[in-house]
Amino acid sequence: MKKRILVLILALTIPFSVMGCGRKEEKVSISDSVEATDSGSVEKEQTEEVDNSLESTETVSDENIEEMPEAEMENNMAGFSISGYTYESGGAAANGYYIVESSKSSLYGLVDAEGNFVIPAEYDEMEFAGRTEDRIEVIVKMEGKYGVYDNKNQKVIPMEYDLIRTGKINYLVTKDKTQSVWDFNGNCIKELNDYGYDSVIGDLYLKKISLSEGIRYFDMNENITDADSIEYNSETGIYNILKYSEDPEQQETYQLIDENGEIVYEVTNRESDEKAYIISSLSKNMIKIARSVFFYNSLYTDGPAYFYNLKEQKQIDTSYTSIYGIANHEFLGKREDGIDIYDEDGNKIHSFDLSDYESIQYEYDSSLIVVQYGETWRVYDEDGNDLMGERFQDVRFIGEFLELKNMDGECGVIDEKGNVVIPFGDLYEVDYDETYQGEEIKAMSAVAGKLYVVTEKTRDDLLNLHIF
């Protein structure tokens, strides 16, 4: 019982972190009961289009769209300048689309990188949901009802539901005490008999949370499972399942399940074992096996950690203090004395030594590696080359880009090759807010190899997008 209570507490705990050169980010939530989630890959095939666009449309008048000044256009590849709206998308652009709030009506709409309103500003609430490489979707609310539209203003789920929760590849939809599962293409794939599900996990599982019974997991036939935790990796299509047992010989079992429900790898920790291990998927072919900090319900590892090749059914001998995914479907293994990088087939493709460092930072979308020595940082590429040849006070990843604060206290941004994208000194800190060209930065994000910076000039009620 204590284990179940611990799992429930952990599930309801939200981590918070502050990074970078002092910029604050705000988040607007569509509903206290609507989950925010990272979006995995989904099918790109479209279903037959029907005439389901919104009847009402909104265009921005010429006086509200301003031309970028010539000097600014020389430094920025494109962008927009819109008056009468504020940025409200919670600090993250979705493939170059932004949720904005009308200063006059306080209603929300969606604009693209050219400042066009692809969804009119007429909704009470709006939040990013499912997406693919070329299409994003938003959950919207109007007059108490929820629906889903895409960035072409096409209806994905009608505006008639009491609640819509987004998962990594599907939606859980509620109406009149009934629930159903919809995919990101707008197809209802399952009508549920029971009620009260909290979320849908991939294509295989449903989740319920209650104070009386804790967290429970069900298959798509609504049969309860014996799992105590299920997580889905939308990048690999693998489910990570944890099961407890009162049997001392099978007290803790981790399973990796593929999209067909088949076990691809399993490890069981027994009461008699001196060490306990956990597993997680890195790709369809590579997994991580790591020793856990705690025997039960381990969320962290203390090493050693190993790569395991599923195709060859072989563990790579080298042990690491930690293992993470980075850009280009590659995986980083941190040694006490350096770093090794593997491709998704288990081949070591980069390796270099490091010594006397405090910590290492890396990002899933970037090939850059930043290393802390004492109180300052240096920037390396995958071959261990010091790209900038100098120390920095602070660092923050922005997708594949890296924001740096130099020893003079000036902030700038570089790309993966070490090229300066925003010169040092063009970004400033004012009372812990970050500014560009005298305007408060509301969001910085990487979109299709470019850096998108949204700024807001509050006094003039002006919203600007700069693209580098």
GROMACS .gro file of N, CA and C in nm, residues 214-362:
model
  447
  214GLY      N    1  -0.577   0.482  -0.592
  214GLY     CA    2  -0.447   0.515  -0.648
  214GLY      C    3  -0.447   0.515  -0.800
  215ILE      N    4  -0.332   0.480  -0.858
  215ILE     CA    5  -0.317   0.477  -1.003
  215ILE      C    6  -0.338   0.334  -1.053
  216ARG      N    7  -0.426   0.319  -1.153
  216ARG     CA    8  -0.452   0.189  -1.213
  216ARG      C    9  -0.440   0.199  -1.365
  217TYR      N   10  -0.394   0.090  -1.425
  217TYR     CA   11  -0.373   0.086  -1.569
  217TYR      C   12  -0.458  -0.025  -1.631
  218PHE      N   13  -0.516   0.007  -1.748
  218PHE     CA   14  -0.606  -0.086  -1.817
  218PHE      C   15  -0.559  -0.102  -1.962
  219ASP      N   16  -0.586  -0.219  -2.020
  219ASP     CA   17  -0.561  -0.233  -2.163
  219ASP      C   18  -0.677  -0.171  -2.241
  220MET      N   19  -0.670  -0.172  -2.373
  220MET     CA   20  -0.772  -0.106  -2.453
  220MET      C   21  -0.905  -0.182  -2.455
  221ASN      N   22  -0.905  -0.303  -2.403
  221ASN     CA   23  -1.031  -0.375  -2.383
  221ASN      C   24  -1.088  -0.346  -2.245
  222GLU      N   25  -1.024  -0.255  -2.174
  222GLU     CA   26  -1.066  -0.206  -2.042
  222GLU      C   27  -1.052  -0.312  -1.933
  223ASN      N   28  -0.960  -0.406  -1.954
  223ASN     CA   29  -0.925  -0.502  -1.850
  223ASN      C   30  -0.811  -0.444  -1.767
  224ILE      N   31  -0.822  -0.451  -1.635
  224ILE     CA   32  -0.719  -0.397  -1.549
  224ILE      C   33  -0.592  -0.480  -1.562
  225THR      N   34  -0.476  -0.415  -1.562
  225THR     CA   35  -0.348  -0.484  -1.571
  225THR      C   36  -0.285  -0.491  -1.432
  226ASP      N   37  -0.175  -0.565  -1.421
  226ASP     CA   38  -0.103  -0.573  -1.294
  226ASP      C   39   0.014  -0.475  -1.290
  227ALA      N   40   0.016  -0.378  -1.381
  227ALA     CA   41   0.125  -0.280  -1.385
  227ALA      C   42   0.107  -0.175  -1.277
  228ASP      N   43   0.219  -0.133  -1.218
  228ASP     CA   44   0.218  -0.024  -1.121
  228ASP      C   45   0.263   0.107  -1.185
  229SER      N   46   0.322   0.099  -1.303
  229SER     CA   47   0.362   0.219  -1.376
  229SER      C   48   0.377   0.182  -1.523
  230ILE      N   49   0.325   0.268  -1.612
  230ILE     CA   50   0.343   0.249  -1.756
  230ILE      C   51   0.378   0.384  -1.818
  231GLU      N   52   0.489   0.388  -1.890
  231GLU     CA   53   0.529   0.507  -1.964
  231GLU      C   54   0.549   0.469  -2.110
  232TYR      N   55   0.521   0.565  -2.199
  232TYR     CA   56   0.532   0.538  -2.342
  232TYR      C   57   0.633   0.632  -2.405
  233ASN      N   58   0.728   0.577  -2.481
  233ASN     CA   59   0.826   0.655  -2.554
  233ASN      C   60   0.780   0.664  -2.699
  234SER      N   61   0.727   0.779  -2.738
  234SER     CA   62   0.671   0.793  -2.872
  234SER      C   63   0.779   0.793  -2.980
  235GLU      N   64   0.904   0.822  -2.943
  235GLU     CA   65   1.013   0.819  -3.040
  235GLU      C   66   1.048   0.675  -3.079
  236THR      N   67   1.041   0.584  -2.984
  236THR     CA   68   1.080   0.446  -3.011
  236THR      C   69   0.961   0.352  -3.026
  237GLY      N   70   0.843   0.396  -2.981
  237GLY     CA   71   0.726   0.310  -2.984
  237GLY      C   72   0.729   0.202  -2.878
  238ILE      N   73   0.808   0.222  -2.773
  238ILE     CA   74   0.826   0.122  -2.668
  238ILE      C   75   0.758   0.168  -2.539
  239TYR      N   76   0.691   0.074  -2.472
  239TYR     CA   77   0.629   0.099  -2.342
  239TYR      C   78   0.723   0.047  -2.232
  240ASN      N   79   0.744   0.130  -2.129
  240ASN     CA   80   0.825   0.090  -2.014
  240ASN      C   81   0.731   0.060  -1.899
  241ILE      N   82   0.726  -0.066  -1.856
  241ILE     CA   83   0.628  -0.111  -1.757
  241ILE      C   84   0.699  -0.160  -1.631
  242LEU      N   85   0.648  -0.117  -1.517
  242LEU     CA   86   0.700  -0.159  -1.387
  242LEU      C   87   0.590  -0.233  -1.311
  243LYS      N   88   0.626  -0.351  -1.255
  243LYS     CA   89   0.531  -0.431  -1.178
  243LYS      C   90   0.592  -0.467  -1.043
  244TYR      N   91   0.509  -0.458  -0.938
  244TYR     CA   92   0.549  -0.504  -0.805
  244TYR      C   93   0.484  -0.638  -0.775
  245SER      N   94   0.547  -0.711  -0.683
  245SER     CA   95   0.490  -0.837  -0.639
  245SER      C   96   0.527  -0.860  -0.493
  246GLU      N   97   0.439  -0.928  -0.420
  246GLU     CA   98   0.468  -0.966  -0.282
  246GLU      C   99   0.562  -1.086  -0.276
  247ASP      N  100   0.579  -1.153  -0.389
  247ASP     CA  101   0.670  -1.267  -0.396
  247ASP      C  102   0.814  -1.216  -0.386
  248PRO      N  103   0.891  -1.259  -0.284
  248PRO     CA  104   1.029  -1.209  -0.268
  248PRO      C  105   1.120  -1.243  -0.384
  249GLU      N  106   1.082  -1.341  -0.466
  249GLU     CA  107   1.164  -1.378  -0.581
  249GLU      C  108   1.126  -1.301  -0.707
  250GLN      N  109   1.021  -1.220  -0.699
  250GLN     CA  110   0.981  -1.137  -0.813
  250GLN      C  111   0.924  -1.004  -0.763
  251GLN      N  112   1.002  -0.938  -0.680
  251GLN     CA  113   0.947  -0.820  -0.613
  251GLN      C  114   0.932  -0.700  -0.705
  252GLU      N  115   1.017  -0.690  -0.805
  252GLU     CA  116   1.014  -0.572  -0.892
  252GLU      C  117   1.055  -0.615  -1.032
  253THR      N  118   0.965  -0.597  -1.128
  253THR     CA  119   0.992  -0.639  -1.265
  253THR      C  120   0.975  -0.522  -1.361
  254TYR      N  121   1.075  -0.500  -1.445
  254TYR     CA  122   1.068  -0.399  -1.550
  254TYR      C  123   1.055  -0.470  -1.684
  255GLN      N  124   0.961  -0.423  -1.766
  255GLN     CA  125   0.940  -0.480  -1.899
  255GLN      C  126   0.942  -0.370  -2.004
  256LEU      N  127   1.001  -0.399  -2.119
  256LEU     CA  128   0.989  -0.314  -2.236
  256LEU      C  129   0.898  -0.386  -2.335
  257ILE      N  130   0.788  -0.320  -2.372
  257ILE     CA  131   0.685  -0.378  -2.457
  257ILE      C  132   0.680  -0.302  -2.589
  258ASP      N  133   0.676  -0.374  -2.701
  258ASP     CA  134   0.669  -0.306  -2.830
  258ASP      C  135   0.524  -0.272  -2.865
  259GLU      N  136   0.503  -0.213  -2.985
  259GLU     CA  137   0.371  -0.166  -3.024
  259GLU      C  138   0.272  -0.280  -3.046
  260ASN      N  139   0.322  -0.403  -3.056
  260ASN     CA  140   0.234  -0.520  -3.071
  260ASN      C  141   0.203  -0.585  -2.937
  261GLY      N  142   0.253  -0.526  -2.829
  261GLY     CA  143   0.230  -0.582  -2.697
  261GLY      C  144   0.326  -0.693  -2.659
  262GLU      N  145   0.432  -0.713  -2.738
  262GLU     CA  146   0.529  -0.819  -2.712
  262GLU      C  147   0.643  -0.767  -2.623
  263ILE      N  148   0.691  -0.853  -2.532
  263ILE     CA  149   0.802  -0.816  -2.445
  263ILE      C  150   0.932  -0.824  -2.525
  264VAL      N  151   1.007  -0.713  -2.532
  264VAL     CA  152   1.135  -0.713  -2.602
  264VAL      C  153   1.252  -0.727  -2.505
  265TYR      N  154   1.231  -0.690  -2.379
  265TYR     CA  155   1.335  -0.711  -2.277
  265TYR      C  156   1.269  -0.702  -2.140
  266GLU      N  157   1.326  -0.776  -2.045
  266GLU     CA  158   1.268  -0.782  -1.911
  266GLU      C  159   1.378  -0.804  -1.808
  267VAL      N  160   1.365  -0.739  -1.693
  267VAL     CA  161   1.458  -0.762  -1.583
  267VAL      C  162   1.377  -0.767  -1.454
  268THR      N  163   1.410  -0.863  -1.366
  268THR     CA  164   1.341  -0.878  -1.238
  268THR      C  165   1.440  -0.861  -1.124
  269ASN      N  166   1.406  -0.777  -1.028
  269ASN     CA  167   1.487  -0.758  -0.907
  269ASN      C  168   1.425  -0.839  -0.794
  270ARG      N  169   1.506  -0.919  -0.728
  270ARG     CA  170   1.459  -1.006  -0.621
  270ARG      C  171   1.510  -0.957  -0.486
  271GLU      N  172   1.441  -0.997  -0.382
  271GLU     CA  173   1.480  -0.956  -0.248
  271GLU      C  174   1.620  -1.004  -0.213
  272SER      N  175   1.660  -1.116  -0.267
  272SER     CA  176   1.792  -1.172  -0.237
  272SER      C  177   1.904  -1.108  -0.317
  273ASP      N  178   1.870  -1.027  -0.418
  273ASP     CA  179   1.972  -0.963  -0.500
  273ASP      C  180   2.045  -0.854  -0.422
  274GLU      N  181   2.176  -0.844  -0.444
  274GLU     CA  182   2.253  -0.738  -0.381
  274GLU      C  183   2.234  -0.605  -0.453
  275LYS      N  184   2.204  -0.610  -0.583
  275LYS     CA  185   2.188  -0.490  -0.662
  275LYS      C  186   2.058  -0.498  -0.742
  276ALA      N  187   1.999  -0.383  -0.765
  276ALA     CA  188   1.876  -0.376  -0.845
  276ALA      C  189   1.904  -0.296  -0.972
  277TYR      N  190   1.833  -0.330  -1.081
  277TYR     CA  191   1.856  -0.264  -1.209
  277TYR      C  192   1.723  -0.220  -1.270
  278ILE      N  193   1.730  -0.114  -1.349
  278ILE     CA  194   1.615  -0.068  -1.427
  278ILE      C  195   1.655  -0.063  -1.574
  279ILE      N  196   1.556  -0.060  -1.662
  279ILE     CA  197   1.582  -0.055  -1.805
  279ILE      C  198   1.495   0.052  -1.869
  280SER      N  199   1.541   0.106  -1.982
  280SER     CA  200   1.462   0.203  -2.058
  280SER      C  201   1.505   0.197  -2.203
  281SER      N  202   1.415   0.233  -2.294
  281SER     CA  203   1.444   0.225  -2.437
  281SER      C  204   1.510   0.353  -2.486
  282LEU      N  205   1.611   0.338  -2.571
  282LEU     CA  206   1.677   0.451  -2.636
  282LEU      C  207   1.635   0.460  -2.782
  283SER      N  208   1.621   0.346  -2.847
  283SER     CA  209   1.574   0.338  -2.985
  283SER      C  210   1.509   0.201  -3.001
  284LYS      N  211   1.466   0.168  -3.121
  284LYS     CA  212   1.407   0.036  -3.142
  284LYS      C  213   1.511  -0.074  -3.126
  285ASN      N  214   1.638  -0.037  -3.133
  285ASN     CA  215   1.744  -0.137  -3.126
  285ASN      C  216   1.829  -0.128  -2.999
  286MET      N  217   1.833  -0.010  -2.935
  286MET     CA  218   1.922   0.011  -2.821
  286MET      C  219   1.842   0.041  -2.695
  287ILE      N  220   1.883  -0.022  -2.583
  287ILE     CA  221   1.822   0.008  -2.454
  287ILE      C  222   1.932   0.040  -2.354
  288LYS      N  223   1.890   0.096  -2.241
  288LYS     CA  224   1.982   0.126  -2.131
  288LYS      C  225   1.950   0.035  -2.014
  289ILE      N  226   2.054  -0.025  -1.956
  289ILE     CA  227   2.041  -0.103  -1.833
  289ILE      C  228   2.125  -0.032  -1.727
  290ALA      N  229   2.061   0.005  -1.615
  290ALA     CA  230   2.133   0.084  -1.515
  290ALA      C  231   2.099   0.037  -1.375
  291ARG      N  232   2.196   0.049  -1.286
  291ARG     CA  233   2.172   0.016  -1.146
  291ARG      C  234   2.093   0.128  -1.081
  292SER      N  235   1.996   0.093  -0.998
  292SER     CA  236   1.907   0.194  -0.940
  292SER      C  237   1.956   0.241  -0.804
  293VAL      N  238   1.915   0.363  -0.768
  293VAL     CA  239   1.950   0.420  -0.639
  293VAL      C  240   1.875   0.347  -0.529
  294PHE      N  241   1.744   0.330  -0.547
  294PHE     CA  242   1.661   0.260  -0.449
  294PHE      C  243   1.615   0.127  -0.509
  295PHE      N  244   1.589   0.032  -0.424
  295PHE     CA  245   1.548  -0.100  -0.475
  295PHE      C  246   1.409  -0.094  -0.534
  296TYR      N  247   1.317  -0.024  -0.464
  296TYR     CA  248   1.178  -0.019  -0.510
  296TYR      C  249   1.148   0.113  -0.580
  297ASN      N  250   1.067   0.106  -0.685
  297ASN     CA  251   1.016   0.225  -0.753
  297ASN      C  252   1.127   0.324  -0.786
  298SER      N  253   1.236   0.274  -0.842
  298SER     CA  254   1.352   0.359  -0.868
  298SER      C  255   1.323   0.455  -0.982
  299LEU      N  256   1.345   0.583  -0.956
  299LEU     CA  257   1.330   0.684  -1.061
  299LEU      C  258   1.466   0.734  -1.109
  300TYR      N  259   1.572   0.701  -1.037
  300TYR     CA  260   1.706   0.751  -1.067
  300TYR      C  261   1.805   0.635  -1.068
  301THR      N  262   1.921   0.660  -1.125
  301THR     CA  263   2.026   0.559  -1.127
  301THR      C  264   2.155   0.619  -1.071
  302ASP      N  265   2.238   0.533  -1.016
  302ASP     CA  266   2.368   0.580  -0.967
  302ASP      C  267   2.482   0.508  -1.038
  303GLY      N  268   2.451   0.437  -1.147
  303GLY     CA  269   2.553   0.367  -1.224
  303GLY      C  270   2.592   0.237  -1.155
  304PRO      N  271   2.662   0.150  -1.225
  304PRO     CA  272   2.697   0.169  -1.365
  304PRO      C  273   2.577   0.151  -1.458
  305ALA      N  274   2.586   0.213  -1.575
  305ALA     CA  275   2.483   0.200  -1.677
  305ALA      C  276   2.548   0.142  -1.803
  306TYR      N  277   2.471   0.061  -1.876
  306TYR     CA  278   2.524  -0.008  -1.993
  306TYR      C  279   2.430   0.009  -2.113
  307PHE      N  280   2.490   0.008  -2.232
  307PHE     CA  281   2.412  -0.003  -2.355
  307PHE      C  282   2.387  -0.151  -2.384
  308TYR      N  283   2.268  -0.180  -2.435
  308TYR     CA  284   2.235  -0.318  -2.474
  308TYR      C  285   2.175  -0.315  -2.613
  309ASN      N  286   2.232  -0.397  -2.703
  309ASN     CA  287   2.187  -0.405  -2.842
  309ASN      C  288   2.084  -0.516  -2.855
  310LEU      N  289   1.957  -0.479  -2.879
  310LEU     CA  290   1.850  -0.578  -2.888
  310LEU      C  291   1.865  -0.669  -3.010
  311LYS      N  292   1.910  -0.613  -3.120
  311LYS     CA  293   1.923  -0.691  -3.243
  311LYS      C  294   2.026  -0.802  -3.226
  312GLU      N  295   2.138  -0.769  -3.163
  312GLU     CA  296   2.244  -0.867  -3.143
  312GLU      C  297   2.233  -0.938  -3.009
  313GLN      N  298   2.135  -0.895  -2.925
  313GLN     CA  299   2.120  -0.954  -2.791
  313GLN      C  300   2.254  -0.951  -2.717
  314LYS      N  301   2.314  -0.831  -2.715
  314LYS     CA  302   2.449  -0.820  -2.661
  314LYS      C  303   2.464  -0.690  -2.583
  315GLN      N  304   2.524  -0.701  -2.465
  315GLN     CA  305   2.552  -0.583  -2.383
  315GLN      C  306   2.691  -0.529  -2.417
  316ILE      N  307   2.701  -0.398  -2.437
  316ILE     CA  308   2.830  -0.335  -2.461
  316ILE      C  309   2.906  -0.330  -2.329
  317ASP      N  310   3.031  -0.373  -2.329
  317ASP     CA  311   3.105  -0.397  -2.205
  317ASP      C  312   3.132  -0.270  -2.124
  318THR      N  313   3.155  -0.158  -2.189
  318THR     CA  314   3.192  -0.037  -2.117
  318THR      C  315   3.078   0.010  -2.027
  319SER      N  316   3.111   0.043  -1.902
  319SER     CA  317   3.010   0.096  -1.810
  319SER      C  318   3.019   0.248  -1.806
  320TYR      N  319   2.905   0.312  -1.781
  320TYR     CA  320   2.896   0.458  -1.780
  320TYR      C  321   2.826   0.506  -1.654
  321THR      N  322   2.856   0.629  -1.616
  321THR     CA  323   2.787   0.687  -1.500
  321THR      C  324   2.647   0.731  -1.537
  322SER      N  325   2.625   0.763  -1.665
  322SER     CA  326   2.491   0.797  -1.714
  322SER      C  327   2.488   0.781  -1.865
  323ILE      N  328   2.366   0.761  -1.918
  323ILE     CA  329   2.345   0.743  -2.061
  323ILE      C  330   2.224   0.825  -2.102
  324TYR      N  331   2.238   0.902  -2.212
  324TYR     CA  332   2.128   0.986  -2.258
  324TYR      C  333   2.123   0.989  -2.410
  325GLY      N  334   2.006   1.022  -2.465
  325GLY     CA  335   1.992   1.044  -2.607
  325GLY      C  336   2.027   1.187  -2.642
  326ILE      N  337   2.094   1.208  -2.757
  326ILE     CA  338   2.124   1.342  -2.806
  326ILE      C  339   2.076   1.352  -2.950
  327ALA      N  340   2.125   1.450  -3.024
  327ALA     CA  341   2.075   1.476  -3.159
  327ALA      C  342   2.115   1.366  -3.257
  328ASN      N  343   2.045   1.364  -3.371
  328ASN     CA  344   2.078   1.276  -3.483
  328ASN      C  345   2.068   1.128  -3.448
  329HIS      N  346   1.976   1.093  -3.357
  329HIS     CA  347   1.955   0.954  -3.317
  329HIS      C  348   2.083   0.892  -3.262
  330GLU      N  349   2.157   0.971  -3.186
  330GLU     CA  350   2.280   0.924  -3.123
  330GLU      C  351   2.262   0.922  -2.972
  331PHE      N  352   2.353   0.848  -2.905
  331PHE     CA  353   2.341   0.829  -2.761
  331PHE      C  354   2.476   0.854  -2.694
  332LEU      N  355   2.470   0.927  -2.585
  332LEU     CA  356   2.591   0.968  -2.514
  332LEU      C  357   2.607   0.887  -2.387
  333GLY      N  358   2.726   0.830  -2.369
  333GLY     CA  359   2.760   0.761  -2.246
  333GLY      C  360   2.868   0.839  -2.174
  334LYS      N  361   2.839   0.877  -2.050
  334LYS     CA  362   2.934   0.958  -1.973
  334LYS      C  363   3.020   0.867  -1.885
  335ARG      N  364   3.153   0.871  -1.911
  335ARG     CA  365   3.249   0.799  -1.828
  335ARG      C  366   3.303   0.893  -1.720
  336GLU      N  367   3.372   0.837  -1.621
  336GLU     CA  368   3.437   0.920  -1.520
  336GLU      C  369   3.544   1.008  -1.584
  337ASP      N  370   3.605   0.959  -1.692
  337ASP     CA  371   3.716   1.030  -1.754
  337ASP      C  372   3.685   1.076  -1.896
  338GLY      N  373   3.557   1.079  -1.935
  338GLY     CA  374   3.528   1.126  -2.069
  338GLY      C  375   3.390   1.089  -2.119
  339ILE      N  376   3.374   1.092  -2.252
  339ILE     CA  377   3.245   1.072  -2.316
  339ILE      C  378   3.261   0.982  -2.438
  340ASP      N  379   3.168   0.888  -2.455
  340ASP     CA  380   3.157   0.807  -2.576
  340ASP      C  381   3.020   0.832  -2.638
  341ILE      N  382   3.014   0.835  -2.771
  341ILE     CA  383   2.888   0.856  -2.842
  341ILE      C  384   2.866   0.741  -2.940
  342TYR      N  385   2.744   0.684  -2.937
  342TYR     CA  386   2.708   0.569  -3.020
  342TYR      C  387   2.595   0.607  -3.116
  343ASP      N  388   2.590   0.537  -3.230
  343ASP     CA  389   2.475   0.553  -3.318
  343ASP      C  390   2.366   0.455  -3.275
  344GLU      N  391   2.252   0.457  -3.345
  344GLU     CA  392   2.139   0.375  -3.301
  344GLU      C  393   2.157   0.227  -3.328
  345ASP      N  394   2.265   0.189  -3.398
  345ASP     CA  395   2.296   0.048  -3.419
  345ASP      C  396   2.398  -0.004  -3.319
  346GLY      N  397   2.442   0.083  -3.227
  346GLY     CA  398   2.536   0.040  -3.124
  346GLY      C  399   2.682   0.057  -3.161
  347ASN      N  400   2.712   0.131  -3.267
  347ASN     CA  401   2.851   0.156  -3.306
  347ASN      C  402   2.903   0.281  -3.237
  348LYS      N  403   3.023   0.272  -3.179
  348LYS     CA  404   3.084   0.390  -3.118
  348LYS      C  405   3.138   0.480  -3.229
  349ILE      N  406   3.089   0.603  -3.237
  349ILE     CA  407   3.126   0.692  -3.348
  349ILE      C  408   3.208   0.813  -3.302
  350HIS      N  409   3.205   0.845  -3.173
  350HIS     CA  410   3.285   0.955  -3.119
  350HIS      C  411   3.331   0.916  -2.979
  351SER      N  412   3.449   0.967  -2.941
  351SER     CA  413   3.499   0.941  -2.806
  351SER      C  414   3.606   1.045  -2.773
  352PHE      N  415   3.600   1.101  -2.655
  352PHE     CA  416   3.708   1.189  -2.609
  352PHE      C  417   3.714   1.190  -2.457
  353ASP      N  418   3.831   1.226  -2.406
  353ASP     CA  419   3.856   1.223  -2.262
  353ASP      C  420   3.834   1.359  -2.199
  354LEU      N  421   3.791   1.358  -2.074
  354LEU     CA  422   3.774   1.479  -1.994
  354LEU      C  423   3.822   1.448  -1.853
  355SER      N  424   3.871   1.550  -1.784
  355SER     CA  425   3.914   1.530  -1.646
  355SER      C  426   3.886   1.655  -1.564
  356ASP      N  427   3.872   1.636  -1.434
  356ASP     CA  428   3.855   1.746  -1.338
  356ASP      C  429   3.733   1.833  -1.367
  357TYR      N  430   3.627   1.775  -1.420
  357TYR     CA  431   3.507   1.853  -1.447
  357TYR      C  432   3.402   1.831  -1.339
  358GLU      N  433   3.311   1.928  -1.326
  358GLU     CA  434   3.205   1.920  -1.225
  358GLU      C  435   3.081   1.849  -1.280
  359SER      N  436   3.039   1.887  -1.400
  359SER     CA  437   2.919   1.829  -1.459
  359SER      C  438   2.920   1.848  -1.609
  360ILE      N  439   2.827   1.777  -1.677
  360ILE     CA  440   2.814   1.784  -1.822
  360ILE      C  441   2.667   1.808  -1.855
  361GLN      N  442   2.641   1.897  -1.951
  361GLN     CA  443   2.506   1.919  -1.999
  361GLN      C  444   2.498   1.886  -2.147
  362TYR      N  445   2.385   1.828  -2.189
  362TYR     CA  446   2.362   1.797  -2.329
  362TYR      C  447   2.213   1.800  -2.353
   0.00000   0.00000   0.00000
